[in-house]
Each structure stands twice: as C-alpha cells, then as structure tokens.
CSV table of C-alpha atoms (C1' of nucleotides) in Angstrom, one decimal:
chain,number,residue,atom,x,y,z
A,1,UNK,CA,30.9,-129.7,105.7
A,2,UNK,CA,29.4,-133.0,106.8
A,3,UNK,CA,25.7,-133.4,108.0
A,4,UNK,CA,26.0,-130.7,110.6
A,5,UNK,CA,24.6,-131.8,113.9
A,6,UNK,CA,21.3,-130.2,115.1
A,7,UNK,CA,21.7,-128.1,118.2
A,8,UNK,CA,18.8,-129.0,120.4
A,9,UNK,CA,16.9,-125.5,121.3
A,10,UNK,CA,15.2,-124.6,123.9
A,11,UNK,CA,11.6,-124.7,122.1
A,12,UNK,CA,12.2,-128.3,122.2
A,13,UNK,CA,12.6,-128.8,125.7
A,14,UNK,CA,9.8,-126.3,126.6
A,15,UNK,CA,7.2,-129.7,127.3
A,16,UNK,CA,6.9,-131.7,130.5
A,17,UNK,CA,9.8,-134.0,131.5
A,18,UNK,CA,8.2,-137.3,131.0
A,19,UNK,CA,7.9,-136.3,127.2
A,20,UNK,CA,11.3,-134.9,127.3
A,21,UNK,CA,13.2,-137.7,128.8
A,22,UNK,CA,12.7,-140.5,126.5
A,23,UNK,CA,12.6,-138.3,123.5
A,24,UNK,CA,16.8,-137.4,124.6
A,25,UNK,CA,17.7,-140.9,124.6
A,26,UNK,CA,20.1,-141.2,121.5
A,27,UNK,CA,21.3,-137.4,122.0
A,28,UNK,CA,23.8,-136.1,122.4
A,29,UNK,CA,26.1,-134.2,125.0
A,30,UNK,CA,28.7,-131.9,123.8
A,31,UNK,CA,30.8,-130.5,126.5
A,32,UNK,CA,34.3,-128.1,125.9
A,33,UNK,CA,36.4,-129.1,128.4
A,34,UNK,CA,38.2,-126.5,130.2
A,35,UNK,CA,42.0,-127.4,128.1
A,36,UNK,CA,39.7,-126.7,125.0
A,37,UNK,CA,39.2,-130.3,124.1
A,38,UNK,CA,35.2,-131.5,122.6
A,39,UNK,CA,34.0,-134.2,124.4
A,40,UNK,CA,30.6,-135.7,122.9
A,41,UNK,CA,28.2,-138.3,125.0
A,42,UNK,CA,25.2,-140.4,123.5
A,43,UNK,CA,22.4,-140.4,126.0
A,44,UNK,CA,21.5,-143.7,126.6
A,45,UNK,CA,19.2,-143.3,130.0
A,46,UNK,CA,17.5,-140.6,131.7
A,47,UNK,CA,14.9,-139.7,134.5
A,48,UNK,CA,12.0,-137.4,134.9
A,49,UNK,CA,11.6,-135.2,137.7
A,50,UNK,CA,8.5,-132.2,137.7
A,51,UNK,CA,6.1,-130.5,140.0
A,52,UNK,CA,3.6,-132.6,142.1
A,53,UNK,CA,6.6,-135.1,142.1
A,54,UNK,CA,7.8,-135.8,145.7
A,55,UNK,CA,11.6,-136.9,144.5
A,56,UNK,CA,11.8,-133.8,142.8
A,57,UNK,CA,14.6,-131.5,144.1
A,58,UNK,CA,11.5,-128.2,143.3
A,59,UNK,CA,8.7,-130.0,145.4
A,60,UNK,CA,8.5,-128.2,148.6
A,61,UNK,CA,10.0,-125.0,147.7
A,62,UNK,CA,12.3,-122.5,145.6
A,63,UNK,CA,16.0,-122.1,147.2
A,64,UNK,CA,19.1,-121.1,146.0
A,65,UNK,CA,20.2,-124.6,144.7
A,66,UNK,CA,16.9,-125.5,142.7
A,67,UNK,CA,16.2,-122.2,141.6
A,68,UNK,CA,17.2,-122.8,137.7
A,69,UNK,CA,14.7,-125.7,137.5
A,70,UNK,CA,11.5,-123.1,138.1
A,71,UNK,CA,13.0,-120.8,135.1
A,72,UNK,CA,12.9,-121.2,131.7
A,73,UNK,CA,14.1,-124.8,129.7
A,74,UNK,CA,17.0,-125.1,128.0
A,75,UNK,CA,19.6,-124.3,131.0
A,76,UNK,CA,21.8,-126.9,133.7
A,77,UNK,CA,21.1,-127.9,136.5
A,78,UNK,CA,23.9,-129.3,138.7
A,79,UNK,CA,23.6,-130.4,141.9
A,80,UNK,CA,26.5,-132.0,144.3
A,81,UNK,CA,25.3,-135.0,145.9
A,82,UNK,CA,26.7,-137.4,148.6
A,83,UNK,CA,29.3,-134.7,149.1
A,84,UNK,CA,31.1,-136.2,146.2
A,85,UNK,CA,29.6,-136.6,143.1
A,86,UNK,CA,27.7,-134.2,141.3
A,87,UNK,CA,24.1,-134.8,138.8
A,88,UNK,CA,23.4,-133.0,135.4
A,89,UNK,CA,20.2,-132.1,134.5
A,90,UNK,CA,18.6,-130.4,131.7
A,91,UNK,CA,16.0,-127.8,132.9
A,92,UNK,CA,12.7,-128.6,130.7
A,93,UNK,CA,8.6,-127.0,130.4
A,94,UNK,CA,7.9,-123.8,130.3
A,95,UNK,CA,9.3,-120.8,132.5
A,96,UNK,CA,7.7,-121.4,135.9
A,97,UNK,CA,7.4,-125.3,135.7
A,98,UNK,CA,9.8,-126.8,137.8
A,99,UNK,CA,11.3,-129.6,135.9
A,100,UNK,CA,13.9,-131.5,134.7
A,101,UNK,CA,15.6,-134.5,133.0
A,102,UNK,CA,18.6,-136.2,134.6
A,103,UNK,CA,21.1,-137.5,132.2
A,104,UNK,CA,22.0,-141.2,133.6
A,105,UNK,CA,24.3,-142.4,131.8
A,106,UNK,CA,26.5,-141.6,128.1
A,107,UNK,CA,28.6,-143.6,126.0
A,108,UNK,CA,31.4,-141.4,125.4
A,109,UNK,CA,32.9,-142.9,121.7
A,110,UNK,CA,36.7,-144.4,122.5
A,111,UNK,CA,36.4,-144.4,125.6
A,112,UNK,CA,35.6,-147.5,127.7
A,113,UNK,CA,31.8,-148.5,128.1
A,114,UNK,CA,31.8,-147.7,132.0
A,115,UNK,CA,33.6,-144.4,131.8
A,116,UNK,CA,30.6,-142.2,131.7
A,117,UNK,CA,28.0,-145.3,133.2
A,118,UNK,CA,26.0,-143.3,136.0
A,119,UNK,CA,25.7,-139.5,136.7
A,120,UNK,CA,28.2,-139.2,138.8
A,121,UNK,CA,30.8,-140.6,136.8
A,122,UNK,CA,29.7,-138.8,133.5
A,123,UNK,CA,29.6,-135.6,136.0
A,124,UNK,CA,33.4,-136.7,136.3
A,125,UNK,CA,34.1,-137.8,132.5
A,126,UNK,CA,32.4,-134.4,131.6
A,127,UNK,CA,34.1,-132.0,134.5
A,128,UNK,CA,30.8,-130.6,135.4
A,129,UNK,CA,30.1,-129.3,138.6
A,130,UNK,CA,28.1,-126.7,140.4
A,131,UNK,CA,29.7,-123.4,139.2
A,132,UNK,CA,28.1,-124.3,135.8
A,133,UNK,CA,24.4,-125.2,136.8
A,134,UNK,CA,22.4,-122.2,135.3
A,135,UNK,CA,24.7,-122.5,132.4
A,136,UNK,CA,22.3,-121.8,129.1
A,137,UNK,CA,22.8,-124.9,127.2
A,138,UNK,CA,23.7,-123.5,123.8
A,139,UNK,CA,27.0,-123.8,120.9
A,140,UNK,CA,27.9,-119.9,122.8
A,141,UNK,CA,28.2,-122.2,126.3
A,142,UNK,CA,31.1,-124.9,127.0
A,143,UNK,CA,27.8,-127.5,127.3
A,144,UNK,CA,25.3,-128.3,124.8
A,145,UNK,CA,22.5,-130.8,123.5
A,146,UNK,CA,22.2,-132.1,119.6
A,147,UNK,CA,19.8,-134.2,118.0
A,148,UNK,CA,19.9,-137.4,117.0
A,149,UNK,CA,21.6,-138.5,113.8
A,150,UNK,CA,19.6,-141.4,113.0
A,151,UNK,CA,16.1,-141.5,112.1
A,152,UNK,CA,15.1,-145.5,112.9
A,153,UNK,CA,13.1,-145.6,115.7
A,154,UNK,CA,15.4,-146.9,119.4
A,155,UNK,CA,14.0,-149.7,121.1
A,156,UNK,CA,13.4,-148.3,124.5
A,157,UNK,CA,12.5,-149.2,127.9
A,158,UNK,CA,10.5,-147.7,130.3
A,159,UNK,CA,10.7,-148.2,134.3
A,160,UNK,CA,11.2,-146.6,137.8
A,161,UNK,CA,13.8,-144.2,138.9
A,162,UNK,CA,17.0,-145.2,140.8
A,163,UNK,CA,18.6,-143.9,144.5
A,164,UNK,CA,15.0,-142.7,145.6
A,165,UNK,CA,13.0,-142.9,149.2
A,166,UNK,CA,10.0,-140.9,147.8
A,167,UNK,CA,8.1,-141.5,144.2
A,168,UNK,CA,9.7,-144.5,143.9
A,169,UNK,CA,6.4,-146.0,142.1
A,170,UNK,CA,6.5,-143.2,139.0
A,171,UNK,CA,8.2,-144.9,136.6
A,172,UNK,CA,9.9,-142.3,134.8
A,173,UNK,CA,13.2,-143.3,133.9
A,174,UNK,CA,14.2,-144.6,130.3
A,175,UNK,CA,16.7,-146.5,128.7
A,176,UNK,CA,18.4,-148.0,125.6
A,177,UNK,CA,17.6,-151.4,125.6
A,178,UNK,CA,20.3,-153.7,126.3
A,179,UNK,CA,22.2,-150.7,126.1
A,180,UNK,CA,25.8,-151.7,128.1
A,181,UNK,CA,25.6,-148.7,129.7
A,182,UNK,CA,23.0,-148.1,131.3
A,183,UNK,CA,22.7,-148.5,135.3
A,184,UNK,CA,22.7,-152.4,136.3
A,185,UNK,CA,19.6,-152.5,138.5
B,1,DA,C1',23.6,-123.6,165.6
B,2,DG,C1',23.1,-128.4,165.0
B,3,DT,C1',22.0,-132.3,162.2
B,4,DG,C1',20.2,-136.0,159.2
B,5,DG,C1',20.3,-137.5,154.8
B,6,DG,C1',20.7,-137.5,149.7
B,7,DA,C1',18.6,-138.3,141.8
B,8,DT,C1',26.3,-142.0,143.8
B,9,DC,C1',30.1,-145.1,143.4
B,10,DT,C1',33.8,-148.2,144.8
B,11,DG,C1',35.9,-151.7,147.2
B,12,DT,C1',35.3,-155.5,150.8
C,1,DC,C1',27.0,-153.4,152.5
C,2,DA,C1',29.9,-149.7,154.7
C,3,DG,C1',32.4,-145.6,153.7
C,4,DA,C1',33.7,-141.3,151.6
C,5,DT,C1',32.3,-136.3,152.4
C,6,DC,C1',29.6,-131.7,151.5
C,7,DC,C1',25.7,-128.9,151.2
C,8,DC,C1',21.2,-128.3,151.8
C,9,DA,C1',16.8,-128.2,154.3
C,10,DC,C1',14.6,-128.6,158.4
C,11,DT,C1',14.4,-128.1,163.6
C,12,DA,C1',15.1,-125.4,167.5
DNA sequence: AGTGGGATCTGT
DNA sequence: CAGATCCCACTA
C-alpha cells in the first residue's frame, strides 16, 4: 500500500462554512461513476453559504430541496439550477446549522484543464445530479472527500461569490491562486 | 394555478 | 449578451 489517502469525516466539516471552504481547497473529490470507473477532482475553488446569509439557498425557510443543508455535515447537496446544470455542495456545521460549501471548480488529472472548470461542468464531468443530494459523503457512498496530500501551505485567494443578486458584498469564495481553473471573473 | 428567476455555460 | 430549460418559491 501507498500513502493511503485520508477520507475527510464528518467531524471535520462540523464548523461554519467560511472556515470550511478554504480549508477544502487542495481536496479532493472522489466520485464512482455509475460504469464503476473512480474519478478523483482537486478542489481548487469554493464558496461559502450559512444562516443569516441572504444568497443562501436555507435563508428564508426549510423545503424539500434545502432540507439536507439544516441536517447534520458531512452529506450532498445538489441542486439543479437554470434548468440545466446542476451544483454540488458539501453540507457543513453542526446538525441544525444550515450551511454549506459549493465546490467551484476541480482539476480532474488527464483530463483537459476546462473539463471540470465551474459547477456545472464538474456536476457534468462527475454525473451528479439531484437523486444523489442527501447522499452521506463517505468510502460506503459512490461520492466522497479526502485530504490533502501535501503538507506546504497553498497560496490562496480570498474574494466575493459569483452568479449572485443578494450578499454579493460577503466575500466568501476561495481559490488557488493562479490556479487555471478556477472561474475567469 | 400561474409565474419570475436562479450559487451556469456556450456560442454569437 | 441571448438562449437553453426546469424546478422552486412566492403570489393569488
């Protein structure tokens, strides 16, 4: 065996978003495709969302589509948006705090830089779509989270969120410097 | 029951 | 910068 990668539990993501989001950033994504095949994405930007945060999908109220974020971390949440695309999110805090962190943007290893650039498209690289938000994210699950590999510190960037007509000011998104990925804004 | 718009992306 | 295209959340 090789330096086995670290499954990221659930303890981990049981703090607030904004601590969770930039702390993901050189993660990784492991997602079992449905022909069996192991596709693994470095996270290279995310956003924050959580309570008393008007872009949040949990602000006004619990419904059937934002239900996992108010339950306990470590699950999906997937949304379709545009009537299109779809957005994975990693459900964060503890049970009751409505939060999450939206994975941006990967860098899927072999495959072009672009393929997984944007949450749509790594919705599409990943086939992830609604019937697997609430998903638990661990190994037992076709989706799951690992640590990071390296130890050296990333050189990151902090700024405002993307696509937004409310909290545009909170500037809770993070990214990989001069990462080639990440969203071109 | 009807409708406006959204945490997106592509091509013009 | 318009268009694709669906589901949700809000109004009535």
């Amino acid at each position: 065996m090789s330096a086995s990668a670290q499954i990221i539990e659930a303890a981990w993501l049981s703090r607030p978003s904004p601590e969770v989001a930039p702390d993901l950033l050189g993660c990784w994504v492991v997602r079992q495709l449905p022909n069996g095949q192991l596709v693994r994405g470095l996270i290279v930007e995310t956003e924050a969302y959580a309570p008393d945060d008007p872009a949040c999908h949990a602000y006004r109220r619990k419904t059937q589509r934002n239900a996992v974020m108010f339950g306990p971390p470590g699950f999906a949440y997937i949304y379709r948006i545009y009537g299109i695309y779809h957005c994975f999110n990693v459900v964060t805090d503890v049970d009751g705090r409505a939060s999450a962190v939206l994975i941006r943007a990967l860098a899927l290893p072999g495959q072009p830089m672009r393929a997984a650039a944007g949450p749509g498209k790594l919705c599409l690289a990943l086939e992830l779509e609604t019937s697997l938000s609430g998903i638990p994210l661990t190994a037992a699950s076709e989706l799951w989270l690992e640590h990071r590999l390296e130890t050296e510190a990333l050189d990151l960037i902090q700024t405002t969120r993307i696509g937004l007509s409310q909290g545009v000011e909170i500037p809770w998104r993070w990214y990989i410097k001069a990462h080639p990925a990440v969203s071109k804004f």
